[in-house]
Coordinates of C-alpha atoms in Angstrom, one line a residue:
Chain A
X1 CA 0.0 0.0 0.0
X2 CA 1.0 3.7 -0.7
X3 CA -0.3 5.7 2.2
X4 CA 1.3 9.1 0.3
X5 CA -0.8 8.1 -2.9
X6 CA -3.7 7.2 -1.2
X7 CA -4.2 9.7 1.9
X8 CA -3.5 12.7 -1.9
X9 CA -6.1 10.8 -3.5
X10 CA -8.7 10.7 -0.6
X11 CA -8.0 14.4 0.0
X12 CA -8.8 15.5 -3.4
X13 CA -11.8 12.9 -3.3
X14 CA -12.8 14.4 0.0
X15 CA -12.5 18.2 -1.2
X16 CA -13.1 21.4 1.2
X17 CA -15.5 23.4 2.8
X18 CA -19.3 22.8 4.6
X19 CA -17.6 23.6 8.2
X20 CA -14.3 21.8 7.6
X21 CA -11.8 24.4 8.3
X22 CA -8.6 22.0 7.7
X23 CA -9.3 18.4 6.1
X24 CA -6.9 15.9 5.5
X25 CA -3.3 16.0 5.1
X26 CA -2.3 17.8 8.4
X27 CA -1.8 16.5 11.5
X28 CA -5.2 16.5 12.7
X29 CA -8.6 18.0 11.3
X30 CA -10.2 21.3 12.4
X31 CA -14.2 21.5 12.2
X32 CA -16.6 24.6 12.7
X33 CA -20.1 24.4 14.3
X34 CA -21.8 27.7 15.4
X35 CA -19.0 29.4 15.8
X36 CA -16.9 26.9 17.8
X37 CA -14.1 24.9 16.8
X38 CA -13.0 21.6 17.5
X39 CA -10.1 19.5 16.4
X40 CA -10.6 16.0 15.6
X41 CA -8.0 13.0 15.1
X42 CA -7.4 9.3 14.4
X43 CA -5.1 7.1 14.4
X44 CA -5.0 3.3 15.3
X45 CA -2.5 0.9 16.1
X46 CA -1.8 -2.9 15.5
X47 CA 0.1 -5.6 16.9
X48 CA 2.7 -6.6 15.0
X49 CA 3.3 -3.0 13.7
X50 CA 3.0 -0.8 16.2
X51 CA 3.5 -3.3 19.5
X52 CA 4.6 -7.2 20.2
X53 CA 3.4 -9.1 23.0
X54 CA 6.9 -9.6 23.2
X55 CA 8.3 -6.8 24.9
X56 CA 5.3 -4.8 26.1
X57 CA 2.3 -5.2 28.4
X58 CA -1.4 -4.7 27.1
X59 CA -1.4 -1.7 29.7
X60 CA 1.6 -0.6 27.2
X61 CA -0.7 -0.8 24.3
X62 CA -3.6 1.3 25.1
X63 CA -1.6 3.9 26.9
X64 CA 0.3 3.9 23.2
X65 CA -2.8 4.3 21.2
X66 CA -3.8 7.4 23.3
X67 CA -0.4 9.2 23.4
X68 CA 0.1 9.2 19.7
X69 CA -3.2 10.5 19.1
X70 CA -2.3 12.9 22.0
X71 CA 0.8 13.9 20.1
X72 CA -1.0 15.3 17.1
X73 CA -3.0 17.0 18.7
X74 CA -0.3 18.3 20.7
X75 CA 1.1 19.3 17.5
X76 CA -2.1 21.5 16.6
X77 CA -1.1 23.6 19.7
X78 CA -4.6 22.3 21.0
X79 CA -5.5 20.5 24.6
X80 CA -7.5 17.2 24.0
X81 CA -10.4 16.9 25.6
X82 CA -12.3 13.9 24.5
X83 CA -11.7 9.9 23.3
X84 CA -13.1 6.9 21.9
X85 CA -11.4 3.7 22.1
X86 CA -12.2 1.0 19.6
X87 CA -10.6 -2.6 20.6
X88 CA -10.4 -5.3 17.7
X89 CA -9.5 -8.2 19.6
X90 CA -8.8 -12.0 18.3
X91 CA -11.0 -14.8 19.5
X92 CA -10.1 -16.1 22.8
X93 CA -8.6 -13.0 23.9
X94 CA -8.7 -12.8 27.3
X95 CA -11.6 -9.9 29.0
X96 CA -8.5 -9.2 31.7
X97 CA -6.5 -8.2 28.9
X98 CA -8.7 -6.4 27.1
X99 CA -9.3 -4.7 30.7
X100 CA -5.5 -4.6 30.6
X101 CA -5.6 -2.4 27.2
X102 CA -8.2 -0.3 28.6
X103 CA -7.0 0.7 31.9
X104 CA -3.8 2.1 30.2
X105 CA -5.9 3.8 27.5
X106 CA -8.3 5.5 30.6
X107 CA -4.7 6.1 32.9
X108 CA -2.9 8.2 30.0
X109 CA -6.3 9.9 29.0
X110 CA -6.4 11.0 32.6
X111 CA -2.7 12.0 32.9
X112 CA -3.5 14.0 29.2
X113 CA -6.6 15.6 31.2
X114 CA -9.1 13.9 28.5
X115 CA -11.9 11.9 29.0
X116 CA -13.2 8.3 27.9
X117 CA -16.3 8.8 26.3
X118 CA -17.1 6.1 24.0
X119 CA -15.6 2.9 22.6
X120 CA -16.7 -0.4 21.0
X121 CA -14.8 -3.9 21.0
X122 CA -14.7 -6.1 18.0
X123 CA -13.3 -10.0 17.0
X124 CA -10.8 -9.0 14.5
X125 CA -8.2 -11.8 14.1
X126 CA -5.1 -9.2 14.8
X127 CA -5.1 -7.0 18.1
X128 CA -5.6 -3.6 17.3
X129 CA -6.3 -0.4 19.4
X130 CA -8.0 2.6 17.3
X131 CA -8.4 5.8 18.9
X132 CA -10.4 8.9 17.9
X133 CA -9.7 11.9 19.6
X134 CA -11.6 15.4 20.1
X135 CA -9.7 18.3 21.1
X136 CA -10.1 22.2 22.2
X137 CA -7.9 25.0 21.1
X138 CA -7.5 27.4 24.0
X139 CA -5.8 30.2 22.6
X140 CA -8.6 30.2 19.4
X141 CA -5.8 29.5 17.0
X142 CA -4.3 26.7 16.0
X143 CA -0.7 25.5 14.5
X144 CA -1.0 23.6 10.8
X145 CA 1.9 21.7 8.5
X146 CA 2.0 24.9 6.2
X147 CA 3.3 28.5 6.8
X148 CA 7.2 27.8 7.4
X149 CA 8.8 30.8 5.7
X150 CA 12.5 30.4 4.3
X151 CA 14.9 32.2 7.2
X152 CA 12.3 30.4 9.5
X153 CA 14.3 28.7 12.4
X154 CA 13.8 25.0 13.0
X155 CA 13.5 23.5 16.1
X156 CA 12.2 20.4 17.9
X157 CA 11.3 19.4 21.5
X158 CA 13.3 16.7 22.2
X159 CA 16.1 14.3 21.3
X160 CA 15.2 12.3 18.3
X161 CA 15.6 8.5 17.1
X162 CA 16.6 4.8 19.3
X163 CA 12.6 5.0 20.3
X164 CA 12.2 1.3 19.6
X165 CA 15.3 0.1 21.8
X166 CA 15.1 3.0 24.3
X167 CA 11.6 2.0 24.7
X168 CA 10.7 5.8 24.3
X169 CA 7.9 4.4 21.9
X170 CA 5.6 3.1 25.2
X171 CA 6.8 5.3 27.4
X172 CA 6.6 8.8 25.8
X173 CA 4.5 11.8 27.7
X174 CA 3.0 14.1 24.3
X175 CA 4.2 17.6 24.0
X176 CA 0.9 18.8 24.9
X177 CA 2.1 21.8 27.1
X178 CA 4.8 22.7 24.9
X179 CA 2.3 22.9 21.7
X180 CA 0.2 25.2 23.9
X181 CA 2.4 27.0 25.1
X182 CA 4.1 27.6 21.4
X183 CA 0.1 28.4 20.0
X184 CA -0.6 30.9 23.0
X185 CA 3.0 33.0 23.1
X186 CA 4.4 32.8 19.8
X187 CA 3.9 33.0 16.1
X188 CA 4.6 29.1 15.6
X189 CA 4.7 29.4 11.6
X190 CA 4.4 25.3 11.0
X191 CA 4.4 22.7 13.5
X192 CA 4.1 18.8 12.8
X193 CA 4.9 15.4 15.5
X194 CA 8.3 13.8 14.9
X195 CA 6.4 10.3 14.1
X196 CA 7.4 8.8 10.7
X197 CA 11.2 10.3 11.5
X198 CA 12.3 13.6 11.2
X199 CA 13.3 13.2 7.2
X200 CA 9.6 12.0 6.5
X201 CA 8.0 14.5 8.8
X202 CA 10.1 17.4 7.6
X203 CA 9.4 16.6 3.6
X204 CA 5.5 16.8 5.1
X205 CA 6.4 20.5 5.9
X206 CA 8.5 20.8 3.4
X207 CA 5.7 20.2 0.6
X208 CA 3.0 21.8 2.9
X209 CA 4.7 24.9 2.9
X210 CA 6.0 24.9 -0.9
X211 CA 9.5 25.4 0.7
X212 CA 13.0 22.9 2.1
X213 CA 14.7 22.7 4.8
X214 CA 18.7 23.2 6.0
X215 CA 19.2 20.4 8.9
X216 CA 22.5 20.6 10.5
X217 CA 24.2 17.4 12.1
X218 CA 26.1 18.7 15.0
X219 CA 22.6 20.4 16.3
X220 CA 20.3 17.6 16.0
X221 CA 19.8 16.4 19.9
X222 CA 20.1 12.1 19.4
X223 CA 18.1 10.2 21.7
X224 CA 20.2 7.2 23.1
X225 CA 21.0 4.5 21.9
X226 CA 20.6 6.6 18.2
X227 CA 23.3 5.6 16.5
X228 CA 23.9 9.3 14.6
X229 CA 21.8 11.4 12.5
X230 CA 20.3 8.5 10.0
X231 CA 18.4 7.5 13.2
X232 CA 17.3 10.7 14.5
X233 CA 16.2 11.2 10.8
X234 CA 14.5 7.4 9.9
X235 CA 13.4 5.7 13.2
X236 CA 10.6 7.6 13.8
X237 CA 8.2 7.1 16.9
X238 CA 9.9 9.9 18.6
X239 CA 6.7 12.3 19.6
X240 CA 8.6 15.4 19.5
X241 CA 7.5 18.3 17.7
X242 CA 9.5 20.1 15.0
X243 CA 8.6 23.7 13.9
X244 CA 9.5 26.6 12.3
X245 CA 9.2 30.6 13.7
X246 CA 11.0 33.8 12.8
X247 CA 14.9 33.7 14.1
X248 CA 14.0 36.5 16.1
X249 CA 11.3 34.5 17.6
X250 CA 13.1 31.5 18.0
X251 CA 15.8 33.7 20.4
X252 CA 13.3 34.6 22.8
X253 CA 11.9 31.3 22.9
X254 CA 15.5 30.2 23.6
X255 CA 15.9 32.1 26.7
X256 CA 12.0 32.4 28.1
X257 CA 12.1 31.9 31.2
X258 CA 8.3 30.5 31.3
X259 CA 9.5 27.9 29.5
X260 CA 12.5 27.0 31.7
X261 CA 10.6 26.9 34.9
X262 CA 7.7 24.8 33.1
X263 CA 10.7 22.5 31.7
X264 CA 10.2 22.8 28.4
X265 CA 13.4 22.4 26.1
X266 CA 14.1 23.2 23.0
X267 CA 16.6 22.6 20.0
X268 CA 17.1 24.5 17.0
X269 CA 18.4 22.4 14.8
X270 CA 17.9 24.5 10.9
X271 CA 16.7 26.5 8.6
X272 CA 13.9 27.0 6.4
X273 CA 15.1 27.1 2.8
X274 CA 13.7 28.3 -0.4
X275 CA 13.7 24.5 -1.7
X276 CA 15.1 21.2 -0.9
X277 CA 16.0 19.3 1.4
X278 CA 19.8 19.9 2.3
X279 CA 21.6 18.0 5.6
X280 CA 24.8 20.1 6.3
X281 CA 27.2 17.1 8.1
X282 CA 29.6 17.7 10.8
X283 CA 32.5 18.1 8.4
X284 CA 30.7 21.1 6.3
X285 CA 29.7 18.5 3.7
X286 CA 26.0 19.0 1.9
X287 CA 23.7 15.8 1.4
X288 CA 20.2 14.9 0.7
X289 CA 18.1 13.4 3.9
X290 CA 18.8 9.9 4.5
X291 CA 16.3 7.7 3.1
X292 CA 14.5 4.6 3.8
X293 CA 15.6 1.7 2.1
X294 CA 11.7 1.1 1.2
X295 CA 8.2 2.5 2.3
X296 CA 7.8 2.9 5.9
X297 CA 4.5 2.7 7.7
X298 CA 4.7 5.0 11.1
X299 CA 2.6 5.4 13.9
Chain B
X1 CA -13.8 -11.5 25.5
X2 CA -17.1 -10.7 27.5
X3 CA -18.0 -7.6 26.2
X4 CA -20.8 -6.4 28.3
X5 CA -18.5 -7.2 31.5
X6 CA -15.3 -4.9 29.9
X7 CA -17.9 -2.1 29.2
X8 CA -19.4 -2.1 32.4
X9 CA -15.8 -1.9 33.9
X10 CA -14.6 1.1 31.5
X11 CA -17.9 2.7 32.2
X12 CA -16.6 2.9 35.8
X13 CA -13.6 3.5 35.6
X14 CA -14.4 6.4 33.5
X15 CA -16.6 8.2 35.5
X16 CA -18.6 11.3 34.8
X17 CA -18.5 15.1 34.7
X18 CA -15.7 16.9 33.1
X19 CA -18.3 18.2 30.3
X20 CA -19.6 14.7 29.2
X21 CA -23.1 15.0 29.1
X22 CA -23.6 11.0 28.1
X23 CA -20.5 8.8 28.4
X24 CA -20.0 5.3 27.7
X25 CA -23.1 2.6 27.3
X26 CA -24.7 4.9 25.1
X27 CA -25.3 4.3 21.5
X28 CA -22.9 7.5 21.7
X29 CA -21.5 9.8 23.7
X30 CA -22.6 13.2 24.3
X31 CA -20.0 15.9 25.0
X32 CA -20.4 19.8 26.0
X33 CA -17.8 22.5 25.5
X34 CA -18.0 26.1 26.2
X35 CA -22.3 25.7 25.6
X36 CA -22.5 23.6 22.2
X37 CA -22.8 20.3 22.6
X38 CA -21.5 17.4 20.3
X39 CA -22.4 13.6 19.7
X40 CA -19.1 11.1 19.0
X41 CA -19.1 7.8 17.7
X42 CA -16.6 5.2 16.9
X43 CA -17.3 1.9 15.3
X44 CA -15.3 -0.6 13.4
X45 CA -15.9 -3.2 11.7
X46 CA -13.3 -6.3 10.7
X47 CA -12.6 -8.3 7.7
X48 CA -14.1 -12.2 8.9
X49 CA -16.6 -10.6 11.4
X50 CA -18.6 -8.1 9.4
X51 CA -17.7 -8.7 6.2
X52 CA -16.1 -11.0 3.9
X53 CA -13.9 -10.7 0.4
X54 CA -16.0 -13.5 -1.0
X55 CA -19.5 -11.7 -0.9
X56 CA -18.8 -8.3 -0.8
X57 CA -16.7 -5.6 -2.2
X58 CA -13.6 -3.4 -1.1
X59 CA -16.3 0.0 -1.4
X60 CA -19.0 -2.1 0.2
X61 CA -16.5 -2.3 3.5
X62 CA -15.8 1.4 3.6
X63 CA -19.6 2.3 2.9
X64 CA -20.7 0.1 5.7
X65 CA -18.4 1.6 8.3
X66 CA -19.5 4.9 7.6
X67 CA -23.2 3.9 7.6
X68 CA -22.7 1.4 11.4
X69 CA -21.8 5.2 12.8
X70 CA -24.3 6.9 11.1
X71 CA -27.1 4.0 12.3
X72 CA -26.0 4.8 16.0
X73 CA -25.4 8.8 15.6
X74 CA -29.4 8.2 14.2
X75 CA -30.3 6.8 17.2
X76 CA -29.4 9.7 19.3
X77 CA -31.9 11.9 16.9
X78 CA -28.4 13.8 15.8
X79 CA -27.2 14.4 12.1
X80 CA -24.2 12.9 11.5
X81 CA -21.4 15.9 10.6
X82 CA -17.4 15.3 10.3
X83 CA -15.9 11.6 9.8
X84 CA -12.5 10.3 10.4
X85 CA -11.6 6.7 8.7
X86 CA -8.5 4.4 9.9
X87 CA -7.8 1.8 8.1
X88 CA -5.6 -1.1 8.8
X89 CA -4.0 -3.1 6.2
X90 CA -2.8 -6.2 5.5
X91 CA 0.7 -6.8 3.7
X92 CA 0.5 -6.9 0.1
X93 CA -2.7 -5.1 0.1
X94 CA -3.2 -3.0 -3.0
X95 CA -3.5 0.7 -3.4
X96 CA -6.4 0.2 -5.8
X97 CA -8.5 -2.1 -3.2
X98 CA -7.7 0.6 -0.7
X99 CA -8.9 3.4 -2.6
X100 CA -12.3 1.4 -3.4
X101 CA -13.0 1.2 0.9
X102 CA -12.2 5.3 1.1
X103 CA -14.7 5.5 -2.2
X104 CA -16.8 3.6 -0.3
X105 CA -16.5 5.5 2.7
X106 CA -16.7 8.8 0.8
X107 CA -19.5 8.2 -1.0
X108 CA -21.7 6.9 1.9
X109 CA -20.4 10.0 3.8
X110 CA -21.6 12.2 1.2
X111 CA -25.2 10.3 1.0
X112 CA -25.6 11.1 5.0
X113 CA -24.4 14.9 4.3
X114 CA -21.3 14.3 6.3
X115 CA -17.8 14.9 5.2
X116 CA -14.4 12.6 5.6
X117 CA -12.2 15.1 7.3
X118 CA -9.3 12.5 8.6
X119 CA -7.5 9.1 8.3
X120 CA -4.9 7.0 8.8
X121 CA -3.7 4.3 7.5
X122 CA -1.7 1.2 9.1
X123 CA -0.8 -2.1 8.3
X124 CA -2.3 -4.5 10.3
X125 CA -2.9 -8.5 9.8
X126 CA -6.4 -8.4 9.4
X127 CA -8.4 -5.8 7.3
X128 CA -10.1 -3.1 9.8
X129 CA -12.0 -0.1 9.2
X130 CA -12.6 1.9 12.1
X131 CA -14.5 5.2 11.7
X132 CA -15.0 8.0 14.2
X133 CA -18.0 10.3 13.1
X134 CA -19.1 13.6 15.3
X135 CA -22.7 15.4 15.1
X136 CA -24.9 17.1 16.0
X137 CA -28.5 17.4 17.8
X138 CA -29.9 20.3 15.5
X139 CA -33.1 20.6 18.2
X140 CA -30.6 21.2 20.9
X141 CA -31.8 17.5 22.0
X142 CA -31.1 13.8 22.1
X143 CA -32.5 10.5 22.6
X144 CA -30.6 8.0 25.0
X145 CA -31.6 4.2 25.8
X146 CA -32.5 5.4 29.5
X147 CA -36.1 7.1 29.9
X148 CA -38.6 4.4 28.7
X149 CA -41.5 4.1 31.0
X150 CA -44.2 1.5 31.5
X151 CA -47.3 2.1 29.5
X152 CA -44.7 3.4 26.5
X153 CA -45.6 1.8 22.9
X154 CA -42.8 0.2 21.4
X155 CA -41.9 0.8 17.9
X156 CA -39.1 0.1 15.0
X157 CA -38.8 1.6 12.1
X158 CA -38.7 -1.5 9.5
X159 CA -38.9 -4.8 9.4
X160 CA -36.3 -7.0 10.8
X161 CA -34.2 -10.2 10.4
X162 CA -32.4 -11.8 7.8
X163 CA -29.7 -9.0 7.3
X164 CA -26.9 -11.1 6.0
X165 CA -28.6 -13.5 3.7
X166 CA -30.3 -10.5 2.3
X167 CA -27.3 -8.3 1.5
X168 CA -29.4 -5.6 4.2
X169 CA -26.2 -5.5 6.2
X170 CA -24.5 -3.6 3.1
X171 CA -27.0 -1.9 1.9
X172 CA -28.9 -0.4 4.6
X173 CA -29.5 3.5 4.9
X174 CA -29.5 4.7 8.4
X175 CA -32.7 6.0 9.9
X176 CA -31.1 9.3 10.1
X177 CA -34.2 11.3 8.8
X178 CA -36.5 9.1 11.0
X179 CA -34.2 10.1 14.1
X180 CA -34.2 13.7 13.2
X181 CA -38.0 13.6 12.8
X182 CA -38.9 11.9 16.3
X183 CA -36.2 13.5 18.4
X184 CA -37.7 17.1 16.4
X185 CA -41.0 16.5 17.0
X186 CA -42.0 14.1 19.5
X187 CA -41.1 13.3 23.2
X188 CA -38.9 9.7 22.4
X189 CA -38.4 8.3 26.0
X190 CA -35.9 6.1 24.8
X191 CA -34.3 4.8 21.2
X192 CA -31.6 2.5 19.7
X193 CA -30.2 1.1 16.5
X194 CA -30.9 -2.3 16.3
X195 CA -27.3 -3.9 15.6
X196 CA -27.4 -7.0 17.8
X197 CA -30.7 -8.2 17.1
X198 CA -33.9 -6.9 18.7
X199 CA -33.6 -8.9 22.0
X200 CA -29.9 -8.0 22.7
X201 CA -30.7 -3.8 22.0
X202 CA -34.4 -4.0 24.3
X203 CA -32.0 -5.9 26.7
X204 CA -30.1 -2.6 26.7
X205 CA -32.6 -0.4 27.1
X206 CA -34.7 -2.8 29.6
X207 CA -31.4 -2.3 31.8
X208 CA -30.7 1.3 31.0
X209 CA -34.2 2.2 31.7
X210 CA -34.9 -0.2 34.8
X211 CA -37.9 -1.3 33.1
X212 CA -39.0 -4.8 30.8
X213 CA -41.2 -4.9 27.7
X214 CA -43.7 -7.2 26.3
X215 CA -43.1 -7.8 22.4
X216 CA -46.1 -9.4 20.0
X217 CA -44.9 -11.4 17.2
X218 CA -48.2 -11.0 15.3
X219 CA -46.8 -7.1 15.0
X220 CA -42.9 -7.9 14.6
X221 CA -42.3 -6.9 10.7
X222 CA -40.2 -9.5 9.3
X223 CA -37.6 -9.0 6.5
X224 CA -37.2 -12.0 3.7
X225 CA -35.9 -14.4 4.2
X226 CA -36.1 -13.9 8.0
X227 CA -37.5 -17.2 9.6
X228 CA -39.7 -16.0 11.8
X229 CA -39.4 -14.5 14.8
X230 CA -36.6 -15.8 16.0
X231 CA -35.0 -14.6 13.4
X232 CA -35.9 -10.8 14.3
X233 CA -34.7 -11.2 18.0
X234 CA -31.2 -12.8 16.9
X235 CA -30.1 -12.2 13.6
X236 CA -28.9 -8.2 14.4
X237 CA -27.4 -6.0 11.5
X238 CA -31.3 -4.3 11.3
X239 CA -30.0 -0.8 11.9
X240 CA -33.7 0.2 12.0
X241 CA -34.1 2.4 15.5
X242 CA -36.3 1.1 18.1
X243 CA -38.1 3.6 20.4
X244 CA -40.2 4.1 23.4
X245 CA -43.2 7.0 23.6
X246 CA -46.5 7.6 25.4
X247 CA -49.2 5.5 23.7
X248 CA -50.6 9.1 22.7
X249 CA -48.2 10.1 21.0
X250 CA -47.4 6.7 19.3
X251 CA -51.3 7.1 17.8
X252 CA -50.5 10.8 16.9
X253 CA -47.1 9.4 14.9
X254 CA -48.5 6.5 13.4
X255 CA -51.1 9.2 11.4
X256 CA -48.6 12.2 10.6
X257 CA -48.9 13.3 7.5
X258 CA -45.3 14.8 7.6
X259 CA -43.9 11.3 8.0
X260 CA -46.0 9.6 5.8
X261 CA -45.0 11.9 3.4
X262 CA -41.3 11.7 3.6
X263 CA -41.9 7.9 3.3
X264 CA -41.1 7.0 6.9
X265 CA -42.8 4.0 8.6
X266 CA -43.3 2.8 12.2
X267 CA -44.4 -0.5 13.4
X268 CA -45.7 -0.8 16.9
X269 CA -44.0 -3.9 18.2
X270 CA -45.3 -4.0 22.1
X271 CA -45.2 -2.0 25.2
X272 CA -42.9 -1.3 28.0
X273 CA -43.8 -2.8 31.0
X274 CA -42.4 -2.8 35.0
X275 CA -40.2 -5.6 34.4
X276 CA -39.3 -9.0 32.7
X277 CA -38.7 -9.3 29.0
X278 CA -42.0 -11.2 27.9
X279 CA -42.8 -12.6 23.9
X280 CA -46.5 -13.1 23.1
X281 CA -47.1 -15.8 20.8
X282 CA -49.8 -16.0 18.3
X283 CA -51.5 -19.0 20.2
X284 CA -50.9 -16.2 23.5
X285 CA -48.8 -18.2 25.2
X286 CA -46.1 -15.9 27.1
X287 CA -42.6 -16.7 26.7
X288 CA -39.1 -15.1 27.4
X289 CA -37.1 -13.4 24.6
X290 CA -35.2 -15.8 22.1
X291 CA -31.5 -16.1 23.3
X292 CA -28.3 -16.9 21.7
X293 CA -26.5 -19.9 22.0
X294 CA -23.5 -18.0 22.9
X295 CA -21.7 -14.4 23.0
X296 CA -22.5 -12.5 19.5
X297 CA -20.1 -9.8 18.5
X298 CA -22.5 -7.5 16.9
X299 CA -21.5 -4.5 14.5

């Protein structure tokens, strides 16, 4: 399957207007109903792709399915509010497991300050966990994948790649007070979640905007046991965010001191660019992105 | 997996308050922010429990995801507005096939007057859809499953039974009108989609509303090739709504000229009553509802 190919050819199917403020393609939807505006996300994971029964608990995997929904939402600068949890579960599943899934997905929703709402529980011969979420923006704005300006500054949240051996990927708190605080006090210009790896989540900006990206190695923050820049850029899973504001901006962000005492960190790692997508190595040398040997499916 | 006994659990563990008007056990949930109130749904449906490759087709899958949603958000008297669509994919699943379920899902969207504003794809070992869908109560209102009282008529909006043999299952239209109508202009005590058969969703609402109901077969409307009765308790996949209201206003409805005219129909089935879940016979004898041999899944 092509997701790219597929998620282009539903959006066009799909078309705008008739309350839909942003469709497909970002990181989450915004809708309009009488003058109010709510955000709106899916996003479901499987066993096998997203979890193993392996090296995780089924506490692990509903916590999971919440926090990456939380993390695009986080990455609309909005605070989620609501969730449905939809459990496909094989036969002869155990209903203490399945209890299992749910108290993690009800423990993170609480730690996220959302609610449970609604859900449904299916046979479906592989495990998965699908999650809708419904979210508020405080501030009345909100923070999409387009905007980023070239001389924009670049910066993420967080040290990136390892998330699979670190265990990062089950363990991961959204930056849902971070994207607030970026929507309320500052002109955030683009803003996406680090989950398909920076290189894929960057060329989502990238083409969003209609503009590239200058990424340079000795700045990216790597996540142990990363193993260098290819895995900040290609393991994905990491749940920071990554966006772009005026320089100027992006040195008072650097030394707010809201943000210090709150704990909130962040990395400037590049440039916007005019066009493409240039990685400036330690060494002063200028490559493409690393690349995935073949098409990657991320959370 | 013991479905009832996980929801119950998830129920409680949720809790209330926190601006959820109408939490889990619903046939949705009912949420409030800052005075407008919305209705949220999620339902999926898997590849070897809801529908097959060998009877159906990849746009009948996505169509019928949209329209389980839209059968519950009916339910609640609410129009269906905004729908998000995750789909998990097997490996080796092609583009094409996936494109037909969005189609699918985009073309039943568009028959409800509701728009795909979301998605995600994943691979996953089994083919799911899983669709979120949010509305809303234009009178201000909705219908839960609590609020029946004894004296009520009971009606349902179609005939019943025999969904899968019939191809009903893929090519039902929800009773969104029907829903709209009776939550607009008449006092519904209490209403559901039938999904799980008749005597699983009057279980619900027998034990939402702390009441019973006495059911006539002579009145039960029968779909071909139903087999009788049993048949309309058991089979499930109906997606007519079932509701509760005065007898008064059950005489007033079954003679509006404004439903009869929009091509609506209603078939009084029986009457709530203090307790017990009784089925007339023709010959009058009294029994219990039909029952399952064992635990149904239902959509």
């Amino acid at each position: 399957l092509n997701e790219g190919l597929l998620i282009d050819w539903v959006r066009n199917a799909a078309g705008a207007g008739g309350g839909v403020c942003l469709g497909i393609g970002d990181d989450a939807a915004v809708v309009r109903s009488r003058g109010r505006y709510w955000i709106l996300k899916a996003d479901m994971i499987a066993e096998g792709t997203h979890f193993s029964r392996r090296d995780s608990r089924p506490e692990d995997w509903g916590r999971k399915a919440v926090m990456v929904n939380a993390s695009d939402i986080a990455a609309m600068g909005a605070r989620p509010r609501y969730v449905l949890v939809s459990l496909g579960v094989p036969r002869r599943f155990a209903t203490a497991d399945a209890r299992k899934i749910m108290r993690g997905a009800l423990e993170a929703s609480t730690r996220i300050g959302a609610r449970i709402v609604g859900g449904d529980t299916c046979r479906c011969g592989t495990l998965v966990v699908s999650v809708m979420m419904a979210a508020e923006a405080p501030s009345g704005k909100w923070v999409t994948r387009s905007g980023a300006r070239p001389g924009d500054a670049v910066l993420v949240t967080g040290p990136l790649g390892g998330s699979l051996p670190s265990g990062h990927h089950l363990r991961f708190f959204p930056r849902i007070g971070e994207g607030l605080f970026l929507a309320g006090h500052y002109r955030v210009h683009a803003m996406a979640d680090v989950s398909d790896g920076l290189a894929a989540d960057l060329r989502h900006l990238a083409r969003a905007g209609g503009v590239g990206f200058e990424i340079y190695e000795d700045r990216l923050p790597l996540r142990r046991p990363a193993r260098g820049a290819r895995s900040a850029f290609l393991d994905g899973e990491d749940f920071e965010l990554v966006f772009c504001l005026e320089s100027r901006q992006a040195r008072r962000l650097l030394r707010d001191g809201r943000a210090a005492k709150r704990g909130f960190k962040f990395y400037p790692i590049g440039h916007v660019i005019k066009k493409g997508l240039r990685f400036v190595r330690r060494n002063g040398k200028i490559e493409k992105f690393p690349a995935m040997p073949d098409h990657h499916f991320g959370a």
